[in-house]
Amino acid sequence: MEVDTLATTVGEIIQDETYGAAWIIGKFNECLLLAATLCRIPGLQTSKEVSAAAGATTITMPSNFLHDLFRIKTAAYPQGIVIAPNIKELEACIRPDETGAIQIACLDGKYLHLGPIPEADETLELHYYKRPEELTTGSEFPNYLPEIFQKELFQNYALKEAYMLIEDGVDGKMPNTQKYSAAFAAALGTLEAFYPNAPKARPNIRRVWSDF
């Protein structure tokens, strides 16, 4: 489905020049990012190799990382290293001065903490869900979203956003806002349920040493 075609349809429903094509496509992009963040969409799964220098215990995640780091492969652990839920659990698994091949990591915002301290440069293959590319005039909605969901998601999101502004302060009643908000929520819920087996982050807890 073409972005411009649906933007025209939304504009015809609103019938207010304040909300032109540029505004509507901007809302389409908000909708796409929201759906990509809340749903594990297989078409947004990606992998990227990053380098960890010898002695480094922290690296920066790729700029396109969005959510759910669900696997990290290395040469020593091709099936994947342990992904801890937080730094505390990572530190509980290794000694502060322990060195060797990287065998555990944890994600903290855009930073990935590693352990043990690598003795040599290592390559990590990260598997995660990436940020979607922005929609523009002349483009089509991404084919990783089933076409049956595209109109329901993007049209209803843009309409609810428009009517939130149009109906604001009108006798406290917002019938169109409520109508399109409910339709969008239903479409988003259906999309999320459409991928029940999509990989997701499954942090492990594995404590292996103690000071006493």
Short mmCIF file of N, CA and C in Angstrom, two decimals, residues 15-170:
data_model
loop_
_atom_site.label_atom_id
_atom_site.label_comp_id
_atom_site.label_asym_id
_atom_site.label_seq_id
_atom_site.Cartn_x
_atom_site.Cartn_y
_atom_site.Cartn_z
N GLN A 15 -10.77 16.52 6.63
CA GLN A 15 -11.25 17.72 5.95
C GLN A 15 -10.85 19.00 6.69
N ASP A 16 -9.57 19.08 6.99
CA ASP A 16 -9.01 20.26 7.66
C ASP A 16 -7.60 20.46 7.12
N GLU A 17 -7.37 21.59 6.44
CA GLU A 17 -6.08 21.83 5.80
C GLU A 17 -4.95 21.96 6.80
N THR A 18 -5.26 22.12 8.06
CA THR A 18 -4.22 22.19 9.09
C THR A 18 -3.42 20.89 9.11
N TYR A 19 -4.09 19.80 8.78
CA TYR A 19 -3.47 18.48 8.85
C TYR A 19 -3.21 17.98 7.44
N GLY A 20 -2.12 18.49 6.85
CA GLY A 20 -1.75 18.15 5.49
C GLY A 20 -0.97 16.85 5.41
N ALA A 21 -0.49 16.55 4.20
CA ALA A 21 0.19 15.28 3.96
C ALA A 21 1.44 15.12 4.82
N ALA A 22 2.22 16.20 4.97
CA ALA A 22 3.45 16.10 5.77
C ALA A 22 3.12 15.76 7.22
N TRP A 23 2.08 16.39 7.76
CA TRP A 23 1.67 16.12 9.15
C TRP A 23 1.21 14.66 9.27
N ILE A 24 0.41 14.22 8.32
CA ILE A 24 -0.14 12.86 8.36
C ILE A 24 0.97 11.82 8.26
N ILE A 25 1.92 12.02 7.35
CA ILE A 25 3.02 11.06 7.21
C ILE A 25 3.88 11.06 8.46
N GLY A 26 4.01 12.22 9.10
CA GLY A 26 4.73 12.26 10.37
C GLY A 26 4.05 11.38 11.41
N LYS A 27 2.73 11.38 11.42
CA LYS A 27 1.99 10.52 12.34
C LYS A 27 2.11 9.05 11.95
N PHE A 28 2.19 8.78 10.66
CA PHE A 28 2.43 7.40 10.22
C PHE A 28 3.76 6.89 10.80
N ASN A 29 4.77 7.75 10.80
CA ASN A 29 6.07 7.34 11.34
C ASN A 29 6.02 7.14 12.85
N GLU A 30 5.26 7.96 13.55
CA GLU A 30 5.06 7.74 14.98
C GLU A 30 4.42 6.37 15.21
N CYS A 31 3.43 6.07 14.41
CA CYS A 31 2.72 4.79 14.52
C CYS A 31 3.66 3.62 14.25
N LEU A 32 4.48 3.74 13.22
CA LEU A 32 5.40 2.67 12.86
C LEU A 32 6.40 2.41 13.98
N LEU A 33 6.95 3.48 14.55
CA LEU A 33 7.91 3.30 15.64
C LEU A 33 7.25 2.70 16.87
N LEU A 34 6.03 3.13 17.15
CA LEU A 34 5.30 2.58 18.29
C LEU A 34 5.04 1.10 18.11
N ALA A 35 4.57 0.72 16.92
CA ALA A 35 4.30 -0.70 16.65
C ALA A 35 5.58 -1.52 16.71
N ALA A 36 6.67 -0.97 16.17
CA ALA A 36 7.95 -1.69 16.18
C ALA A 36 8.49 -1.85 17.58
N THR A 37 8.17 -0.90 18.46
CA THR A 37 8.66 -0.95 19.84
C THR A 37 7.84 -1.92 20.68
N LEU A 38 6.54 -1.93 20.49
CA LEU A 38 5.66 -2.74 21.33
C LEU A 38 5.49 -4.17 20.82
N CYS A 39 5.74 -4.40 19.55
CA CYS A 39 5.54 -5.72 18.97
C CYS A 39 6.87 -6.30 18.49
N ARG A 40 7.01 -7.60 18.63
CA ARG A 40 8.21 -8.28 18.12
C ARG A 40 7.91 -8.73 16.68
N ILE A 41 8.27 -7.89 15.74
CA ILE A 41 7.95 -8.12 14.34
C ILE A 41 9.13 -8.82 13.67
N PRO A 42 8.95 -10.05 13.20
CA PRO A 42 10.06 -10.80 12.63
C PRO A 42 10.83 -10.06 11.54
N GLY A 43 10.13 -9.26 10.75
CA GLY A 43 10.80 -8.53 9.68
C GLY A 43 11.77 -7.48 10.16
N LEU A 44 11.73 -7.16 11.44
CA LEU A 44 12.66 -6.18 12.00
C LEU A 44 13.79 -6.85 12.78
N GLN A 45 13.82 -8.17 12.78
CA GLN A 45 14.97 -8.86 13.39
C GLN A 45 16.20 -8.62 12.52
N THR A 46 17.31 -8.41 13.16
CA THR A 46 18.55 -8.22 12.42
C THR A 46 19.72 -8.70 13.25
N SER A 47 20.87 -8.78 12.63
CA SER A 47 22.09 -9.13 13.36
C SER A 47 23.22 -8.24 12.85
N LYS A 48 24.16 -7.99 13.74
CA LYS A 48 25.29 -7.16 13.35
C LYS A 48 26.51 -7.56 14.16
N GLU A 49 27.65 -7.61 13.48
CA GLU A 49 28.89 -7.92 14.17
C GLU A 49 29.52 -6.64 14.72
N VAL A 50 29.93 -6.70 15.97
CA VAL A 50 30.62 -5.58 16.60
C VAL A 50 31.90 -6.10 17.23
N SER A 51 32.85 -5.22 17.43
CA SER A 51 34.14 -5.62 17.98
C SER A 51 34.28 -5.18 19.42
N ALA A 52 34.86 -6.04 20.22
CA ALA A 52 35.21 -5.72 21.61
C ALA A 52 36.73 -5.83 21.70
N ALA A 53 37.37 -4.72 21.97
CA ALA A 53 38.83 -4.71 22.03
C ALA A 53 39.32 -5.42 23.29
N ALA A 54 40.53 -5.94 23.22
CA ALA A 54 41.12 -6.58 24.39
C ALA A 54 41.11 -5.60 25.56
N GLY A 55 40.64 -6.08 26.70
CA GLY A 55 40.59 -5.25 27.89
C GLY A 55 39.31 -4.43 28.04
N ALA A 56 38.49 -4.40 27.01
CA ALA A 56 37.25 -3.61 27.07
C ALA A 56 36.14 -4.40 27.75
N THR A 57 35.42 -3.76 28.63
CA THR A 57 34.30 -4.42 29.30
C THR A 57 32.96 -3.79 28.94
N THR A 58 32.98 -2.76 28.09
CA THR A 58 31.75 -2.10 27.66
C THR A 58 31.86 -1.69 26.20
N ILE A 59 30.81 -1.94 25.43
CA ILE A 59 30.74 -1.46 24.05
C ILE A 59 29.38 -0.80 23.84
N THR A 60 29.29 0.00 22.80
CA THR A 60 28.04 0.69 22.47
C THR A 60 27.23 -0.14 21.49
N MET A 61 25.95 -0.22 21.73
CA MET A 61 25.07 -0.95 20.82
C MET A 61 24.97 -0.25 19.48
N PRO A 62 24.67 -1.00 18.40
CA PRO A 62 24.49 -0.38 17.08
C PRO A 62 23.41 0.70 17.12
N SER A 63 23.56 1.70 16.28
CA SER A 63 22.65 2.85 16.30
C SER A 63 21.22 2.46 15.92
N ASN A 64 21.04 1.35 15.21
CA ASN A 64 19.69 0.95 14.80
C ASN A 64 19.02 0.01 15.80
N PHE A 65 19.67 -0.25 16.94
CA PHE A 65 19.07 -1.14 17.96
C PHE A 65 17.81 -0.49 18.53
N LEU A 66 16.73 -1.27 18.62
CA LEU A 66 15.48 -0.76 19.19
C LEU A 66 15.13 -1.49 20.48
N HIS A 67 15.08 -2.81 20.44
CA HIS A 67 14.74 -3.54 21.67
C HIS A 67 15.08 -5.02 21.52
N ASP A 68 15.00 -5.73 22.64
CA ASP A 68 15.14 -7.19 22.69
C ASP A 68 16.43 -7.72 22.05
N LEU A 69 17.51 -7.57 22.77
CA LEU A 69 18.75 -8.25 22.41
C LEU A 69 18.57 -9.71 22.83
N PHE A 70 18.32 -10.59 21.88
CA PHE A 70 17.92 -11.95 22.25
C PHE A 70 19.00 -13.02 22.03
N ARG A 71 20.13 -12.66 21.39
CA ARG A 71 21.22 -13.63 21.26
C ARG A 71 22.52 -12.89 20.97
N ILE A 72 23.61 -13.41 21.54
CA ILE A 72 24.94 -12.88 21.26
C ILE A 72 25.85 -14.08 20.99
N LYS A 73 26.38 -14.17 19.80
CA LYS A 73 27.26 -15.27 19.43
C LYS A 73 28.71 -14.79 19.38
N THR A 74 29.62 -15.66 19.75
CA THR A 74 31.05 -15.39 19.63
C THR A 74 31.72 -16.62 19.05
N ALA A 75 32.99 -16.48 18.70
CA ALA A 75 33.72 -17.63 18.16
C ALA A 75 33.82 -18.75 19.18
N ALA A 76 34.00 -18.38 20.44
CA ALA A 76 34.12 -19.39 21.50
C ALA A 76 32.77 -19.99 21.88
N TYR A 77 31.71 -19.20 21.71
CA TYR A 77 30.35 -19.65 22.08
C TYR A 77 29.40 -19.42 20.92
N PRO A 78 29.49 -20.25 19.88
CA PRO A 78 28.65 -20.05 18.69
C PRO A 78 27.16 -20.23 18.93
N GLN A 79 26.79 -20.91 20.03
CA GLN A 79 25.36 -21.06 20.34
C GLN A 79 24.83 -19.88 21.14
N GLY A 80 25.74 -19.02 21.56
CA GLY A 80 25.32 -17.83 22.29
C GLY A 80 25.84 -17.79 23.70
N ILE A 81 26.24 -16.61 24.15
CA ILE A 81 26.70 -16.43 25.53
C ILE A 81 25.50 -16.11 26.41
N VAL A 82 25.73 -16.09 27.72
CA VAL A 82 24.67 -15.78 28.67
C VAL A 82 24.36 -14.28 28.61
N ILE A 83 23.08 -13.94 28.60
CA ILE A 83 22.66 -12.54 28.69
C ILE A 83 22.04 -12.34 30.06
N ALA A 84 22.71 -11.60 30.92
CA ALA A 84 22.23 -11.35 32.28
C ALA A 84 21.19 -10.23 32.28
N PRO A 85 20.28 -10.22 33.24
CA PRO A 85 19.23 -9.20 33.27
C PRO A 85 19.72 -7.82 33.68
N ASN A 86 20.84 -7.74 34.38
CA ASN A 86 21.34 -6.45 34.84
C ASN A 86 22.81 -6.58 35.24
N ILE A 87 23.44 -5.46 35.54
CA ILE A 87 24.86 -5.46 35.88
C ILE A 87 25.12 -6.23 37.17
N LYS A 88 24.22 -6.11 38.12
CA LYS A 88 24.40 -6.81 39.39
C LYS A 88 24.54 -8.31 39.17
N GLU A 89 23.69 -8.87 38.33
CA GLU A 89 23.75 -10.30 38.06
C GLU A 89 25.01 -10.66 37.28
N LEU A 90 25.42 -9.78 36.36
CA LEU A 90 26.65 -10.03 35.62
C LEU A 90 27.84 -10.09 36.58
N GLU A 91 27.91 -9.11 37.49
CA GLU A 91 29.03 -9.06 38.44
C GLU A 91 29.02 -10.24 39.41
N ALA A 92 27.83 -10.82 39.63
CA ALA A 92 27.74 -11.98 40.51
C ALA A 92 28.26 -13.25 39.85
N CYS A 93 28.41 -13.21 38.53
CA CYS A 93 28.82 -14.40 37.78
C CYS A 93 30.33 -14.50 37.56
N ILE A 94 31.02 -13.37 37.64
CA ILE A 94 32.46 -13.38 37.35
C ILE A 94 33.21 -12.55 38.38
N ARG A 95 34.49 -12.87 38.57
CA ARG A 95 35.31 -12.07 39.46
C ARG A 95 35.69 -10.76 38.77
N PRO A 96 35.85 -9.69 39.52
CA PRO A 96 36.15 -8.38 38.92
C PRO A 96 37.39 -8.37 38.04
N ASP A 97 38.40 -9.19 38.39
CA ASP A 97 39.65 -9.21 37.63
C ASP A 97 39.77 -10.43 36.72
N GLU A 98 38.69 -11.17 36.55
CA GLU A 98 38.74 -12.39 35.75
C GLU A 98 38.93 -12.04 34.27
N THR A 99 39.80 -12.78 33.60
CA THR A 99 40.03 -12.57 32.18
C THR A 99 39.72 -13.85 31.41
N GLY A 100 39.55 -13.69 30.10
CA GLY A 100 39.26 -14.85 29.27
C GLY A 100 38.29 -14.50 28.16
N ALA A 101 37.80 -15.52 27.46
CA ALA A 101 36.83 -15.30 26.40
C ALA A 101 35.52 -14.77 26.98
N ILE A 102 34.91 -13.83 26.31
CA ILE A 102 33.64 -13.25 26.77
C ILE A 102 32.59 -14.35 26.83
N GLN A 103 31.92 -14.47 27.97
CA GLN A 103 30.91 -15.52 28.12
C GLN A 103 29.60 -15.02 28.71
N ILE A 104 29.55 -13.74 29.07
CA ILE A 104 28.32 -13.19 29.64
C ILE A 104 28.26 -11.69 29.33
N ALA A 105 27.06 -11.18 29.17
CA ALA A 105 26.87 -9.76 28.88
C ALA A 105 25.55 -9.30 29.46
N CYS A 106 25.40 -8.00 29.62
CA CYS A 106 24.10 -7.45 30.02
C CYS A 106 23.93 -6.09 29.35
N LEU A 107 22.71 -5.79 29.02
CA LEU A 107 22.38 -4.56 28.33
C LEU A 107 21.94 -3.50 29.34
N ASP A 108 22.52 -2.31 29.21
CA ASP A 108 22.16 -1.19 30.08
C ASP A 108 21.98 0.03 29.19
N GLY A 109 20.72 0.27 28.78
CA GLY A 109 20.46 1.36 27.84
C GLY A 109 21.08 1.05 26.49
N LYS A 110 21.97 1.91 26.03
CA LYS A 110 22.63 1.68 24.74
C LYS A 110 24.00 1.04 24.91
N TYR A 111 24.33 0.65 26.13
CA TYR A 111 25.64 0.06 26.39
C TYR A 111 25.52 -1.42 26.72
N LEU A 112 26.49 -2.18 26.24
CA LEU A 112 26.54 -3.62 26.50
C LEU A 112 27.77 -3.89 27.36
N HIS A 113 27.55 -4.40 28.57
CA HIS A 113 28.63 -4.73 29.49
C HIS A 113 29.02 -6.19 29.33
N LEU A 114 30.32 -6.45 29.37
CA LEU A 114 30.85 -7.77 29.04
C LEU A 114 31.68 -8.36 30.17
N GLY A 115 31.77 -9.67 30.20
CA GLY A 115 32.63 -10.35 31.14
C GLY A 115 32.94 -11.75 30.65
N PRO A 116 34.07 -12.31 31.02
CA PRO A 116 35.17 -11.65 31.74
C PRO A 116 35.86 -10.60 30.86
N ILE A 117 36.94 -10.02 31.38
CA ILE A 117 37.72 -9.05 30.62
C ILE A 117 38.40 -9.79 29.46
N PRO A 118 38.12 -9.43 28.22
CA PRO A 118 38.71 -10.17 27.09
C PRO A 118 40.22 -9.95 27.00
N GLU A 119 40.94 -11.03 26.80
CA GLU A 119 42.40 -10.95 26.68
C GLU A 119 42.84 -10.59 25.27
N ALA A 120 41.96 -10.78 24.31
CA ALA A 120 42.24 -10.45 22.91
C ALA A 120 41.00 -9.82 22.30
N ASP A 121 41.16 -9.17 21.16
CA ASP A 121 40.02 -8.61 20.45
C ASP A 121 39.02 -9.72 20.12
N GLU A 122 37.74 -9.44 20.31
CA GLU A 122 36.71 -10.43 19.99
C GLU A 122 35.62 -9.81 19.13
N THR A 123 35.00 -10.64 18.31
CA THR A 123 33.86 -10.21 17.50
C THR A 123 32.60 -10.82 18.08
N LEU A 124 31.61 -9.98 18.31
CA LEU A 124 30.33 -10.44 18.84
C LEU A 124 29.26 -10.25 17.77
N GLU A 125 28.47 -11.27 17.55
CA GLU A 125 27.35 -11.19 16.61
C GLU A 125 26.08 -10.96 17.43
N LEU A 126 25.55 -9.75 17.34
CA LEU A 126 24.37 -9.37 18.12
C LEU A 126 23.10 -9.60 17.31
N HIS A 127 22.09 -10.18 17.95
CA HIS A 127 20.79 -10.41 17.32
C HIS A 127 19.74 -9.62 18.11
N TYR A 128 18.98 -8.79 17.41
CA TYR A 128 18.04 -7.89 18.09
C TYR A 128 16.99 -7.38 17.10
N TYR A 129 16.09 -6.55 17.59
CA TYR A 129 15.09 -5.90 16.74
C TYR A 129 15.54 -4.47 16.47
N LYS A 130 15.52 -4.09 15.20
CA LYS A 130 16.05 -2.79 14.80
C LYS A 130 14.95 -1.73 14.65
N ARG A 131 15.39 -0.48 14.62
CA ARG A 131 14.47 0.62 14.34
C ARG A 131 14.02 0.54 12.89
N PRO A 132 12.75 0.82 12.62
CA PRO A 132 12.29 0.80 11.23
C PRO A 132 12.75 2.04 10.48
N GLU A 133 12.89 1.92 9.18
CA GLU A 133 13.22 3.08 8.36
C GLU A 133 11.99 3.96 8.23
N GLU A 134 12.21 5.27 8.19
CA GLU A 134 11.08 6.21 8.15
C GLU A 134 10.35 6.15 6.81
N LEU A 135 9.05 6.38 6.89
CA LEU A 135 8.23 6.47 5.70
C LEU A 135 8.34 7.88 5.12
N THR A 136 8.28 7.98 3.81
CA THR A 136 8.36 9.28 3.15
C THR A 136 7.34 9.35 2.03
N THR A 137 7.14 10.54 1.51
CA THR A 137 6.28 10.70 0.35
C THR A 137 6.82 9.86 -0.81
N GLY A 138 5.95 9.11 -1.43
CA GLY A 138 6.37 8.27 -2.55
C GLY A 138 6.77 6.86 -2.16
N SER A 139 6.86 6.60 -0.86
CA SER A 139 7.26 5.25 -0.43
C SER A 139 6.02 4.39 -0.19
N GLU A 140 6.27 3.13 0.08
CA GLU A 140 5.20 2.20 0.42
C GLU A 140 5.37 1.74 1.86
N PHE A 141 4.29 1.31 2.45
CA PHE A 141 4.38 0.76 3.81
C PHE A 141 5.21 -0.51 3.75
N PRO A 142 6.01 -0.77 4.79
CA PRO A 142 6.93 -1.93 4.75
C PRO A 142 6.21 -3.26 4.62
N ASN A 143 6.78 -4.13 3.80
CA ASN A 143 6.13 -5.42 3.57
C ASN A 143 6.28 -6.39 4.74
N TYR A 144 7.08 -6.02 5.76
CA TYR A 144 7.15 -6.89 6.94
C TYR A 144 5.91 -6.73 7.82
N LEU A 145 5.08 -5.73 7.51
CA LEU A 145 3.78 -5.61 8.16
C LEU A 145 2.72 -6.17 7.21
N PRO A 146 2.01 -7.21 7.60
CA PRO A 146 0.97 -7.75 6.72
C PRO A 146 0.03 -6.65 6.25
N GLU A 147 -0.29 -6.67 4.97
CA GLU A 147 -1.09 -5.59 4.39
C GLU A 147 -2.44 -5.45 5.09
N ILE A 148 -2.96 -6.54 5.61
CA ILE A 148 -4.26 -6.49 6.27
C ILE A 148 -4.25 -5.56 7.49
N PHE A 149 -3.06 -5.35 8.08
CA PHE A 149 -2.95 -4.50 9.26
C PHE A 149 -2.61 -3.05 8.93
N GLN A 150 -2.10 -2.82 7.74
CA GLN A 150 -1.53 -1.50 7.44
C GLN A 150 -2.55 -0.37 7.56
N LYS A 151 -3.67 -0.51 6.90
CA LYS A 151 -4.68 0.55 6.94
C LYS A 151 -5.23 0.73 8.35
N GLU A 152 -5.52 -0.38 9.02
CA GLU A 152 -6.10 -0.29 10.36
C GLU A 152 -5.15 0.40 11.34
N LEU A 153 -3.88 0.12 11.21
CA LEU A 153 -2.90 0.74 12.11
C LEU A 153 -2.68 2.21 11.80
N PHE A 154 -2.24 2.49 10.59
CA PHE A 154 -1.78 3.84 10.26
C PHE A 154 -2.93 4.84 10.13
N GLN A 155 -4.01 4.43 9.49
CA GLN A 155 -5.14 5.35 9.33
C GLN A 155 -5.75 5.70 10.68
N ASN A 156 -5.99 4.71 11.50
CA ASN A 156 -6.63 4.98 12.79
C ASN A 156 -5.72 5.76 13.73
N TYR A 157 -4.41 5.50 13.66
CA TYR A 157 -3.49 6.27 14.52
C TYR A 157 -3.50 7.75 14.12
N ALA A 158 -3.37 8.02 12.83
CA ALA A 158 -3.36 9.41 12.37
C ALA A 158 -4.67 10.12 12.69
N LEU A 159 -5.79 9.42 12.53
CA LEU A 159 -7.09 10.02 12.80
C LEU A 159 -7.28 10.31 14.29
N LYS A 160 -6.87 9.40 15.14
CA LYS A 160 -7.02 9.65 16.58
C LYS A 160 -6.15 10.83 17.00
N GLU A 161 -4.96 10.95 16.41
CA GLU A 161 -4.07 12.07 16.75
C GLU A 161 -4.67 13.40 16.27
N ALA A 162 -5.27 13.40 15.10
CA ALA A 162 -5.89 14.62 14.58
C ALA A 162 -7.10 15.03 15.42
N TYR A 163 -7.95 14.08 15.72
CA TYR A 163 -9.17 14.42 16.45
C TYR A 163 -8.89 14.74 17.92
N MET A 164 -7.78 14.28 18.46
CA MET A 164 -7.41 14.71 19.81
C MET A 164 -7.22 16.22 19.85
N LEU A 165 -6.72 16.78 18.77
CA LEU A 165 -6.51 18.23 18.68
C LEU A 165 -7.81 18.95 18.27
N ILE A 166 -8.52 18.37 17.31
CA ILE A 166 -9.73 19.00 16.81
C ILE A 166 -10.82 19.05 17.88
N GLU A 167 -10.96 17.97 18.65
CA GLU A 167 -12.05 17.89 19.63
C GLU A 167 -11.65 18.37 21.02
N ASP A 168 -10.42 18.76 21.21
CA ASP A 168 -9.96 19.21 22.51
C ASP A 168 -10.76 20.44 22.97
N GLY A 169 -11.38 20.34 24.11
CA GLY A 169 -12.12 21.46 24.68
C GLY A 169 -13.52 21.64 24.13
N VAL A 170 -13.99 20.70 23.32
CA VAL A 170 -15.34 20.81 22.76
C VAL A 170 -16.32 20.09 23.68
#
